[in-house]
XYZ file of C-alpha atoms in Angstrom:
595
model
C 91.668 125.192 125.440
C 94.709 123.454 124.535
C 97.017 122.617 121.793
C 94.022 119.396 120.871
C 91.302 121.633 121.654
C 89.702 120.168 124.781
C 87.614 122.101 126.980
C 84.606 123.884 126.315
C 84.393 123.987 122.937
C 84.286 120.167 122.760
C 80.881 119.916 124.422
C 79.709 122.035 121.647
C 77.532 120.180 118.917
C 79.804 121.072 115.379
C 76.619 120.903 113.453
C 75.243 123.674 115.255
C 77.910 126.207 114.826
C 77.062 126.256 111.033
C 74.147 129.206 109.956
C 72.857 130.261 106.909
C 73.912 134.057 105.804
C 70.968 135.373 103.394
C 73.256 137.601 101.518
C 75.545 135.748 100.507
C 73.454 132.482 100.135
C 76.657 130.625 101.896
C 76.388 128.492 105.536
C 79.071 129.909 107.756
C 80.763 128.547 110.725
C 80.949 130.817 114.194
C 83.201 129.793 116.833
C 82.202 132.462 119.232
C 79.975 130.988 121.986
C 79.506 134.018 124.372
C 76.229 134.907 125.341
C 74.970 137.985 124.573
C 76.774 137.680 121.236
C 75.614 139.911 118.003
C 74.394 138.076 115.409
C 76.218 139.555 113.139
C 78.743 136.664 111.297
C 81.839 139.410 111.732
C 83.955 136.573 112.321
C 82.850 134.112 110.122
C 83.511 131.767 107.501
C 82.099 131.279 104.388
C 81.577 127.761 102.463
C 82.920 129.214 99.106
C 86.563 129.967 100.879
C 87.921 132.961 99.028
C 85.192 135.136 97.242
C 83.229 138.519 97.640
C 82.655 139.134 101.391
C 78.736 140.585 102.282
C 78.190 144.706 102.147
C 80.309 147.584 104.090
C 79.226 149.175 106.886
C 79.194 152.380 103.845
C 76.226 149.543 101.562
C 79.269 149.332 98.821
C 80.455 145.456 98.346
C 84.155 145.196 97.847
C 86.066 142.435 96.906
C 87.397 140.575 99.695
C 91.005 140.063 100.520
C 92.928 138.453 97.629
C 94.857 136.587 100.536
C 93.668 132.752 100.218
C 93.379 131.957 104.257
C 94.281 135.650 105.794
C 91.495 135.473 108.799
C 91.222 139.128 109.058
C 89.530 140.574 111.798
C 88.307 143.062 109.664
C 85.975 141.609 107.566
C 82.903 144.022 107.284
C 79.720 142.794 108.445
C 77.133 141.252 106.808
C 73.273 142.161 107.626
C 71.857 139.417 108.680
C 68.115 139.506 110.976
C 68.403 138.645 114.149
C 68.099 135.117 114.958
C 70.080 132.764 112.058
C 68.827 131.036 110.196
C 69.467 126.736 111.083
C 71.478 124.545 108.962
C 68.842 122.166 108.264
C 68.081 119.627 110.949
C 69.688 122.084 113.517
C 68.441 122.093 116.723
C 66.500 125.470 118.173
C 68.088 126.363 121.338
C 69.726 129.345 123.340
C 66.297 130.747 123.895
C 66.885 131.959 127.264
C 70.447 133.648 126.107
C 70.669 137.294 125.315
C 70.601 137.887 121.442
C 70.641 133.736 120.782
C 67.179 132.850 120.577
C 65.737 129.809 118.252
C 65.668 130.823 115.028
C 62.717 132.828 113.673
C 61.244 132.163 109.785
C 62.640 134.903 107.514
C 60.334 137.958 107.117
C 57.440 138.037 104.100
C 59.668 141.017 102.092
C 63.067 139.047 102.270
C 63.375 135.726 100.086
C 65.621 133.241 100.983
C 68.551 133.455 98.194
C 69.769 130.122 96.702
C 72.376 128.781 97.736
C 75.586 129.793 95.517
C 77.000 126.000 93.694
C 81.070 126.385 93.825
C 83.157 126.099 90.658
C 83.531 122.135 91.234
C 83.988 120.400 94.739
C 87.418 119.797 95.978
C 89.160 118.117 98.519
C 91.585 118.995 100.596
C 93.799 116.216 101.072
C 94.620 112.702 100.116
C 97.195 111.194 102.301
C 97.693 107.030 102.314
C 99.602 104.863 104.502
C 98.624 101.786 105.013
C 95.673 103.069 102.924
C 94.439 106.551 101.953
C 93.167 109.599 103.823
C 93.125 113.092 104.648
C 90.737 114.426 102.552
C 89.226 117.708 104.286
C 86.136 119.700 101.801
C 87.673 123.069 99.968
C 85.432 125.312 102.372
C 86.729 128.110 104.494
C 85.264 126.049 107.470
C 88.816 124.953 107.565
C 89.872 128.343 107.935
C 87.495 129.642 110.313
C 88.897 126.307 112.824
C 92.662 127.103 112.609
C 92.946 127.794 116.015
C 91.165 124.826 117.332
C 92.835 122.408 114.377
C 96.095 123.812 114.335
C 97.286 122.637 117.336
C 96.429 118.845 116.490
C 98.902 118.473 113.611
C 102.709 117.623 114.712
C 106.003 118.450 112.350
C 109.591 117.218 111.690
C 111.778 119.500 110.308
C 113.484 117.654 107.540
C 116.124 119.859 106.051
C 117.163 120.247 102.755
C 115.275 116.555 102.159
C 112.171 119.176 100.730
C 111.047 122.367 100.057
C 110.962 125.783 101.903
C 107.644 126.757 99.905
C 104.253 125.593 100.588
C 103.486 125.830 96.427
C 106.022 125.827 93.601
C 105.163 127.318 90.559
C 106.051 124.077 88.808
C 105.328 120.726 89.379
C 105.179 119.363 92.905
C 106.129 116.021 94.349
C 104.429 114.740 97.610
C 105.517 111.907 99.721
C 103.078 110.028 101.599
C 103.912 107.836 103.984
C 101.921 105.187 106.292
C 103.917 103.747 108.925
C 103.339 100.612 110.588
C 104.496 101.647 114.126
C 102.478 100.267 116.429
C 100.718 102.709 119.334
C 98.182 103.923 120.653
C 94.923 102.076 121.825
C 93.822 99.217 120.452
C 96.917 98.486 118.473
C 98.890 96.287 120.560
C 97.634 93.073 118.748
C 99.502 94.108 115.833
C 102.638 92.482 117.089
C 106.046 94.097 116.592
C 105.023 95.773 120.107
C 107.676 99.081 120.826
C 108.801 98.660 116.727
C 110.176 102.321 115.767
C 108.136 102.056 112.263
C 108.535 101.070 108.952
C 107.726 103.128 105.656
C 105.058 100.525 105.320
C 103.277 102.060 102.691
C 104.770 104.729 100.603
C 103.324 106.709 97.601
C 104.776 109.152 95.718
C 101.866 111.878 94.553
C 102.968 113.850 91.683
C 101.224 116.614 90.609
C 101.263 118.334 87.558
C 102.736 121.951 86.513
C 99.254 123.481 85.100
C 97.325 121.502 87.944
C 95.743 119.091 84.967
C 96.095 115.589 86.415
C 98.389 113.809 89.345
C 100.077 110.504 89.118
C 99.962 108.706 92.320
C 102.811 105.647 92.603
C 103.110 103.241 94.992
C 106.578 102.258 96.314
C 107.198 98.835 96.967
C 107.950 98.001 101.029
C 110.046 94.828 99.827
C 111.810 96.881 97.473
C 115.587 96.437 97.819
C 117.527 99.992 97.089
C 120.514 102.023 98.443
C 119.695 104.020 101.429
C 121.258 107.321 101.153
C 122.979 109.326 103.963
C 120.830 111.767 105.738
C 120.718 114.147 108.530
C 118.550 114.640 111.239
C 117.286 117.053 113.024
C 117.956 116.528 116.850
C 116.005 118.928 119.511
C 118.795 120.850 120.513
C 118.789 121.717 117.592
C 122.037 119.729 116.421
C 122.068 117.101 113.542
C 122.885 113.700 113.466
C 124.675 112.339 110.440
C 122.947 108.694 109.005
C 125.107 106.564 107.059
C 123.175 105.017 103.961
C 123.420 101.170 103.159
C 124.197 99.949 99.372
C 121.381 97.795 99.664
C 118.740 97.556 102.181
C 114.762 97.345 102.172
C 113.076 100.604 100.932
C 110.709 100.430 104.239
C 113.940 100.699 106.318
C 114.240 104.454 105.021
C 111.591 105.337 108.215
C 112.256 104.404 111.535
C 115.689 102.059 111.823
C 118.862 103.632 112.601
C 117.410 106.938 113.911
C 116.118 107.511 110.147
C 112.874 109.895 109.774
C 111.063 110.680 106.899
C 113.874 113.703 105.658
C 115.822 110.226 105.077
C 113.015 108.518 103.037
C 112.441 111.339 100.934
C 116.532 110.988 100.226
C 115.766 107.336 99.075
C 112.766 108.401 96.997
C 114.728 110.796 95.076
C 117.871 108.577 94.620
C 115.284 106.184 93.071
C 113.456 108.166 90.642
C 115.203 111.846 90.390
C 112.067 113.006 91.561
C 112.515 115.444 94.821
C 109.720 115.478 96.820
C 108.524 119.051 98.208
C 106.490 118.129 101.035
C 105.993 114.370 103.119
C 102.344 113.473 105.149
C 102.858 110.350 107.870
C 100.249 108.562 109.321
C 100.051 105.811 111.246
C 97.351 102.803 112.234
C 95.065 105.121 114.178
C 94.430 107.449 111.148
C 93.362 104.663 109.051
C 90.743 103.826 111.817
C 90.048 107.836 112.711
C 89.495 108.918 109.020
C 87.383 105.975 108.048
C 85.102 106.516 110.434
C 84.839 110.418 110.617
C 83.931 110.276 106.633
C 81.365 107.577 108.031
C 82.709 104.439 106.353
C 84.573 103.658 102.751
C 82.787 101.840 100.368
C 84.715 98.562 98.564
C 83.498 95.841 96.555
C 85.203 91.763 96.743
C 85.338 89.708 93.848
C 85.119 86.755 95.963
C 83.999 86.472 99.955
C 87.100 87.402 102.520
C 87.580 85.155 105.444
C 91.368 86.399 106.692
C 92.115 85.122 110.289
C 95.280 86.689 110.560
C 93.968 90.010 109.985
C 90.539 89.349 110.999
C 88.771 90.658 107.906
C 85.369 89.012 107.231
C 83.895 90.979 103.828
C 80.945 89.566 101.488
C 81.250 89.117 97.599
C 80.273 92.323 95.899
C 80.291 95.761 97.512
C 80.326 96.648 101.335
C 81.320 99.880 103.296
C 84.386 99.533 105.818
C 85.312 101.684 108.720
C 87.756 101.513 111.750
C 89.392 98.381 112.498
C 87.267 96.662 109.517
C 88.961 99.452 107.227
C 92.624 98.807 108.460
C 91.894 95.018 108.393
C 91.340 94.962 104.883
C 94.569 97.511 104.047
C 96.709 94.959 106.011
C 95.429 91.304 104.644
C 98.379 89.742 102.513
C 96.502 86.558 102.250
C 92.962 87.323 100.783
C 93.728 88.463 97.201
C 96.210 87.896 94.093
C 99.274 85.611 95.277
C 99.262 86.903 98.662
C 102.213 89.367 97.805
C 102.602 92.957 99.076
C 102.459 94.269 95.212
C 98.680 92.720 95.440
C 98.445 94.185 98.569
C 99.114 97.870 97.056
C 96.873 97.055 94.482
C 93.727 96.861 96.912
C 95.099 100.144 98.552
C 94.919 102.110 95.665
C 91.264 101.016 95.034
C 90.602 101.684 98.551
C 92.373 105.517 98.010
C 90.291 105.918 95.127
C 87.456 105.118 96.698
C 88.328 107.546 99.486
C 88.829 110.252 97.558
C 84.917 109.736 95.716
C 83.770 109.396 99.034
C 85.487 112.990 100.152
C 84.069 114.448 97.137
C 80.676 113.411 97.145
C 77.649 115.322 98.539
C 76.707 113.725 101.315
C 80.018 114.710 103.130
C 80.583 118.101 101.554
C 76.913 119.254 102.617
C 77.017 117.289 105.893
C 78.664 120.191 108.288
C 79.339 117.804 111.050
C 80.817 115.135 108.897
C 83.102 117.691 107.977
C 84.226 118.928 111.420
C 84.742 115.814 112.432
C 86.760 114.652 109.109
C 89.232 117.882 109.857
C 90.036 117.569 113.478
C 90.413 113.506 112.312
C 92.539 114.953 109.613
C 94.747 116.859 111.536
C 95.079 114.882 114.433
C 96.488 111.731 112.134
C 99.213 113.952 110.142
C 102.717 114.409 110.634
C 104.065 116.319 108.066
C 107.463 118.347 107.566
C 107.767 122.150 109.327
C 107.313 123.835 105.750
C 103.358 122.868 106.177
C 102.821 122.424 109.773
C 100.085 124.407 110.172
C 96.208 124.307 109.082
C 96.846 127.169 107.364
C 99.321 126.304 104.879
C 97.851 122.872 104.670
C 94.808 124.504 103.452
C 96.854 126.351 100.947
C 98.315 123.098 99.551
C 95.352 121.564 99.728
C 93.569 124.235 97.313
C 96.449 123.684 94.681
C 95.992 119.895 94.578
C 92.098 120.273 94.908
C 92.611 121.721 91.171
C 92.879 118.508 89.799
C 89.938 116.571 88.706
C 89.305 112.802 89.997
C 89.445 111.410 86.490
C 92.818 112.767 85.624
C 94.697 110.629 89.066
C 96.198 107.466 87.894
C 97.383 105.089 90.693
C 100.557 102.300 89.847
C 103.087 100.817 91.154
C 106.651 101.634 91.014
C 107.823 98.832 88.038
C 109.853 95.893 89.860
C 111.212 92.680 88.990
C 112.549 89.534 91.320
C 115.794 90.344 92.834
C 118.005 88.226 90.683
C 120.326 88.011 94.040
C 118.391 86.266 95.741
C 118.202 82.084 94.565
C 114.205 82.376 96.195
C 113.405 85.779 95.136
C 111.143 87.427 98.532
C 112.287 90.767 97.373
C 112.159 93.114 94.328
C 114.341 95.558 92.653
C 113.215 98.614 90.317
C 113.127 97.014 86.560
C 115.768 98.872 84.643
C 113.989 99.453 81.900
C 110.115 100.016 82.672
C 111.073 102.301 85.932
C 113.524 104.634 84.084
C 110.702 105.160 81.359
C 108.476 105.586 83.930
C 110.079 108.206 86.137
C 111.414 109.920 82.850
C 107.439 110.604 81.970
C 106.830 111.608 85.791
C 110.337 114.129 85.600
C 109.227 115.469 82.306
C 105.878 116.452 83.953
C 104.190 113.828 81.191
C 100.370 112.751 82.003
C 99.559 109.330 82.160
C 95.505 110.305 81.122
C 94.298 110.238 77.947
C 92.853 113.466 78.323
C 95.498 115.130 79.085
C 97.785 113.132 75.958
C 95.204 114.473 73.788
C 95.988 117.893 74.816
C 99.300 117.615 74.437
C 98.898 115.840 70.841
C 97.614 119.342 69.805
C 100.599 120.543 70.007
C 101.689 119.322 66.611
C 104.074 121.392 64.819
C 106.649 121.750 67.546
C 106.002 117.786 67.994
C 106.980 117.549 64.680
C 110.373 118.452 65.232
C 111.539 115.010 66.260
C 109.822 113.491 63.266
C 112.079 112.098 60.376
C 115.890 110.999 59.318
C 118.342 110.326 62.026
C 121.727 110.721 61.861
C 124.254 107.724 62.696
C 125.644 108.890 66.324
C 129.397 109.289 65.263
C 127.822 111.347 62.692
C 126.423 113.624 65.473
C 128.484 117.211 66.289
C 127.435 118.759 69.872
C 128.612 121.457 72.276
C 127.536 120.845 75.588
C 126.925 123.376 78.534
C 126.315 122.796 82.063
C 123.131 125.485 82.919
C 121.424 122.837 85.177
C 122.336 122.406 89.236
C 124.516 119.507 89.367
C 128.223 120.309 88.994
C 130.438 118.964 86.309
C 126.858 117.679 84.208
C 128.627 119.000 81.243
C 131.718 116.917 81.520
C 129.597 113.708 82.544
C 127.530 113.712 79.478
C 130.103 114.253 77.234
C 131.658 111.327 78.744
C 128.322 109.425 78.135
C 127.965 109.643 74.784
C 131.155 109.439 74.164
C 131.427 105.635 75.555
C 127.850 104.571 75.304
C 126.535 106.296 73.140
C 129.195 106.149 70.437
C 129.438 110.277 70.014
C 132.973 111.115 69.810
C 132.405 114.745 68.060
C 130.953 115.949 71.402
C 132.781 118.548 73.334
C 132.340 119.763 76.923
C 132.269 123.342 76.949
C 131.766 124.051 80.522
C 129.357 125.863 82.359
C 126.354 128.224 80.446
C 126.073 131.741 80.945
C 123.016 131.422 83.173
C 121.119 129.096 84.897
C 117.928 127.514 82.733
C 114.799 125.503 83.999
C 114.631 123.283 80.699
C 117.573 121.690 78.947
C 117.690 123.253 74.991
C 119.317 122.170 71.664
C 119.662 124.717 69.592
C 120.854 123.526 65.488
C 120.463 124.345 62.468
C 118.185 123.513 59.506
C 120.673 121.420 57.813
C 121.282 119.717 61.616
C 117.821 118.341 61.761
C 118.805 114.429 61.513
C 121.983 115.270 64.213
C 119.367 116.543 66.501
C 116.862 114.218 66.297
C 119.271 111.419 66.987
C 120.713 113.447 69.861
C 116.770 113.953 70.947
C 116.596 110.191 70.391
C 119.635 109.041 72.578
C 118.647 111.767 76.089
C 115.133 111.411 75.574
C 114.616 115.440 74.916
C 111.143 116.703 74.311
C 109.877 118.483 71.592
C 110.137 121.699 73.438
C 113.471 121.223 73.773
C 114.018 121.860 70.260
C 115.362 125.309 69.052
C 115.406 125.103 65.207
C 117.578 128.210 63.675
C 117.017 129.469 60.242
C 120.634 129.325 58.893
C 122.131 126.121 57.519
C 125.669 125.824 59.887
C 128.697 125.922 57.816
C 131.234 123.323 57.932
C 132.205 121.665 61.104
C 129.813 123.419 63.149
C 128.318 122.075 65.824
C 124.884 122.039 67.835
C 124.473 123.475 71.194
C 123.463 121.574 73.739
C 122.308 123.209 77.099
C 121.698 121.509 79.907
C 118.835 122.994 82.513
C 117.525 122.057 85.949
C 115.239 119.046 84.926
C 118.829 116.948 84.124
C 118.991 114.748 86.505
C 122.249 112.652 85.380
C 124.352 110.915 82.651
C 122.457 108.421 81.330
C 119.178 109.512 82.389
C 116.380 110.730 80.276
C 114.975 113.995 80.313
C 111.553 113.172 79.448
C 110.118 110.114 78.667
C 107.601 107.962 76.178
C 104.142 109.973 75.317
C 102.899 107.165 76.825
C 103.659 104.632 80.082
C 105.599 101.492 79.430
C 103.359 98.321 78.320
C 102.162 95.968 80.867
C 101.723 98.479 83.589
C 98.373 98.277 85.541
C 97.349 101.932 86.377
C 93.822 102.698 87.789
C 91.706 106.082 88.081
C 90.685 107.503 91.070
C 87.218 108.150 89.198
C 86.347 104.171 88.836
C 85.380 101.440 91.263
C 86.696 98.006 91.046
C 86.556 95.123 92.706
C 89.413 93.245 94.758
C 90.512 90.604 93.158
């Protein structure tokens, strides 16, 4: 079999490879086709992924291995009778094969145990490009297919332009990226035949620390932005040094000038201060592939859609789309809004929405061959960087992001104005105002859910802290140390508030002791108007606030630490409670119709 598992495995139904184990209640998925096989599931599978594995050879149970994914080989057997028991609607067959006849109805002394009901479904993935995708169900089917999957899913190794980890134990960022190169079958109509790519489609999926709720923001194609330098990754194993632009179209990042998606993340995270861990590409074919492996999307028009340059013909109210229909209506410019890509991304987040309901709803998660055919769909679309190119790891990330619940995923767009450069604007630029408050709240690690506002609202005494009096800013004393990453942060904020801020009794006192996640003030009792000013001015959260017990004597002056989540003079360390007015956000939990 090779690396996209053809051969004899393909001619293999998927459905039937699932059976039911009575002991553990769970269907299981066997890849071992041999005749003569025991029907003992040693090798199997089971659709609660990590859990209590069936009896020891000894009749103790033991917990199974705390290793999310390992794939032992020596998982202890499970007693099963002979014969399995059929996923419903499986097919009897392999009567004339030795220990594989049809299946026989369980004995009168042994019940049939009910099925075990997981925690809460999850998906595996949710990747978009020129639409959204990759959604594979939380079971250890996924597992039990890593050799047959694994092979399908190619990687770039991007550098220092992500992480080295899989996980992080804080927040993580992930960059999704649907590019508009045009191959394979059935896309040469698309015109720009032999084009290198674009980052058509770009959204930036942030998740949260304690796995709560994800913000999901879509990155304007048309957006005009300095391209960073970047490296690449030749296959000799050399690198190739980029130069960046001062101002160029965001979708150039991917593609032009040698440029992969290492140099996209770069532009992403001179945008927003945001670093994104991990990047998922897809291309035309996935949007077709996925669509029609989950067996079709469902979407609902305000109004009929008759596009002839896109070919999408949909009815007034709600419709399912798959394939070409699916990519059709991700691609239209003309059919909704004023015909501008930032409509455009507003139909593709109700589409990704809608994707991810679809992932998550029974029919697929119970529907075995749906879901074999949704993960070798999956994994034959992605390219992702080297850190998760493999099922396995996927799978790992997949479980962390499958923590958060549908109704806590708010979609937007990256805030943008007309490019005042331009006399005919055709382009945008990030709004100065809006997109720093925004990508203060997403650096901070700040929901944009209710629920999870609520939550934080709770949290009242410490919140307190920046409640009352403030001090006039050349009123304001302050120490500042550099305990962050980014050299000389100390002397640059001192700077800052010196000239726009209007602090002259601020003092750069070098580098901290130690390195610290999240920047501190620490001040005294009789400091607490200086330091909620100072709050006020770097947009510190309350947990930033170390309150002493002494009054300070004299000239003394607050301290002012600096961690890891400063990002740069000037730029806030958290933002507003709440996101900045007039921006549209959706949930992932809702259905709307294109407007």
């Amino acid at each position: 079999m090779d690396a996209h598992s053809r051969g004899r495995a393909d001619d293999i139904d998927p459905a039937d490879q699932w059976v039911l184990n009575p002991n553990t209640g769970n269907y299981e998925l066997r890849l071992d086709h041999s005749a003569g096989e025991s029907s003992s599931p040693s090798r199997t599978a089971t659709a609660e992924g990590t859990g209590r594995r069936g009896g020891s050879r000894t009749g103790s149970s033991r917990e199974g291995s705390g290793r999310r994914g390992s794939g032992s080989r020596e998982r202890e057997r499970d007693e099963v009778p002979d014969g399995p028991r059929q996923v419903p609607g499986q097919r009897s067959r392999r009567s004339s094969q030795g220990g594989r006849g049809a299946a026989e109805p369980p004995s009168a002394g042994r019940r049939k145990r009910k099925p075990q009901k997981t925690r809460k479904k999850k998906a595996l993935l949710w990747t978009g490009g020129v639409m959204a995708f990759v959604v594979v169900a939380g079971t250890a089917g996924a597992y039990a297919l890593y050799q047959k999957l694994n092979g399908n899913i190619d990687a770039i190794d991007v550098g220092d332009a992500g992480s080295k980890n899989v996980v992080t134990d804080g927040p993580m960022n992930i960059l999704i990226i649907g590019t508009d190169k045009r191959t394979g079958k059935g896309n040469e109509g698309y015109g720009d035949k032999g084009s290198e790519g674009h980052a058509d489609t770009t959204i930036l999926f942030h998740v949260s620390e304690d796995r709560t709720n994800a913000t999901a923001m879509s990155i304007p194609r048309d957006l005009m932005t300095e391209i960073p330098e970047c490296e690449t990754k030749n296959e000799d194993g050399t690198t190739t040094v980029i130069p960046g632009t001062p101002s160029e179209r965001f979708n150039t990042s991917l593609g032009q000038n040698g440029r992969n998606p290492g140099c996209t993340m770069k532009t992403v995270e001179n945008i927003t201060g945001l670093k994104p861990d991990h990047f998922m590409m897809v291309d035309f074919n996935a949007v077709k592939s996925l669509t029609s492996a989950v067996g079709g999307v469902k979407v609902c028009m305000a109004k009929p859609i008759d596009d002839p340059k896109s070919h999408l013909k949909l009815p007034q109210g709600e419709s399912k789309v798959q394939g070409e229909q699916a990519l059709a209506l991700l691609r239209t410019r003309d059919s909704f809004g004023n015909r501008s890509d930032l409509d455009r991304i507003k139909v593709q987040q109700q589409f990704l929405g809608s994707m991810i309901r679809e992932m998550k709803s029974s029919d697929t998660l119970t529907n075995p061959k749906k879901l074999y055919s949704l993960a070798d769909a999956a994994t034959k679309a992605l390219t992702v960087d080297t850190a998760i190119g493999d099922a396995k790891k996927l799978m790992t990330l997949a479980e962390e992001i499958g923590k958060v619940d549908t109704k806590n995923i708010s979609f937007l767009t990256m805030p943008v104005i007309d490019n005042p450069a331009e006399p005919k604007p055709i382009t945008v630029v990030v709004d100065p105002v809006k997109g720093e408050q925004l990508f203060a709240m997403m650096r901070s690690d700040t929901s944009l859910t209710e629920v999870k506002q609520k939550e934080k609202a709770a949290k009242g005494k410490q919140a307190a802290l920046l409640k009352g009096p403030k001090a006039e800013a050349a009123d304001v004393r302050v120490d500042v140390l550099n305990g962050g990453e980014i050299a000389g942060a100390a002397g640059s904020t001192v700077t800052w508030l010196q000239t726009v801020q209007g602090v002259p009794k601020s003092t750069n006192k070098a580098n901290a002791p130690e390195k610290i996640k999240k920047t501190t003030l620490e001040y005294a009792p009789n400091q607490a108007d200086q330091a909620r000013a100072l709050a006020e001015m770097m947009g510190l959260p309350a947990t930033a606030m170390k309150q002493g017990t002494a009054d300070a004597e004299g000239l003394e002056a607050m301290v002012l630490t600096l961690g890891a989540d400063f990002k740069g003079a000037g730029q806030l360390i958290t933002g507003p409670a709440k996101p900045p007015k007039d921006i549209e956000k959706a949930s992932a939990d809702k259905a709307v119709c294109a407007q």
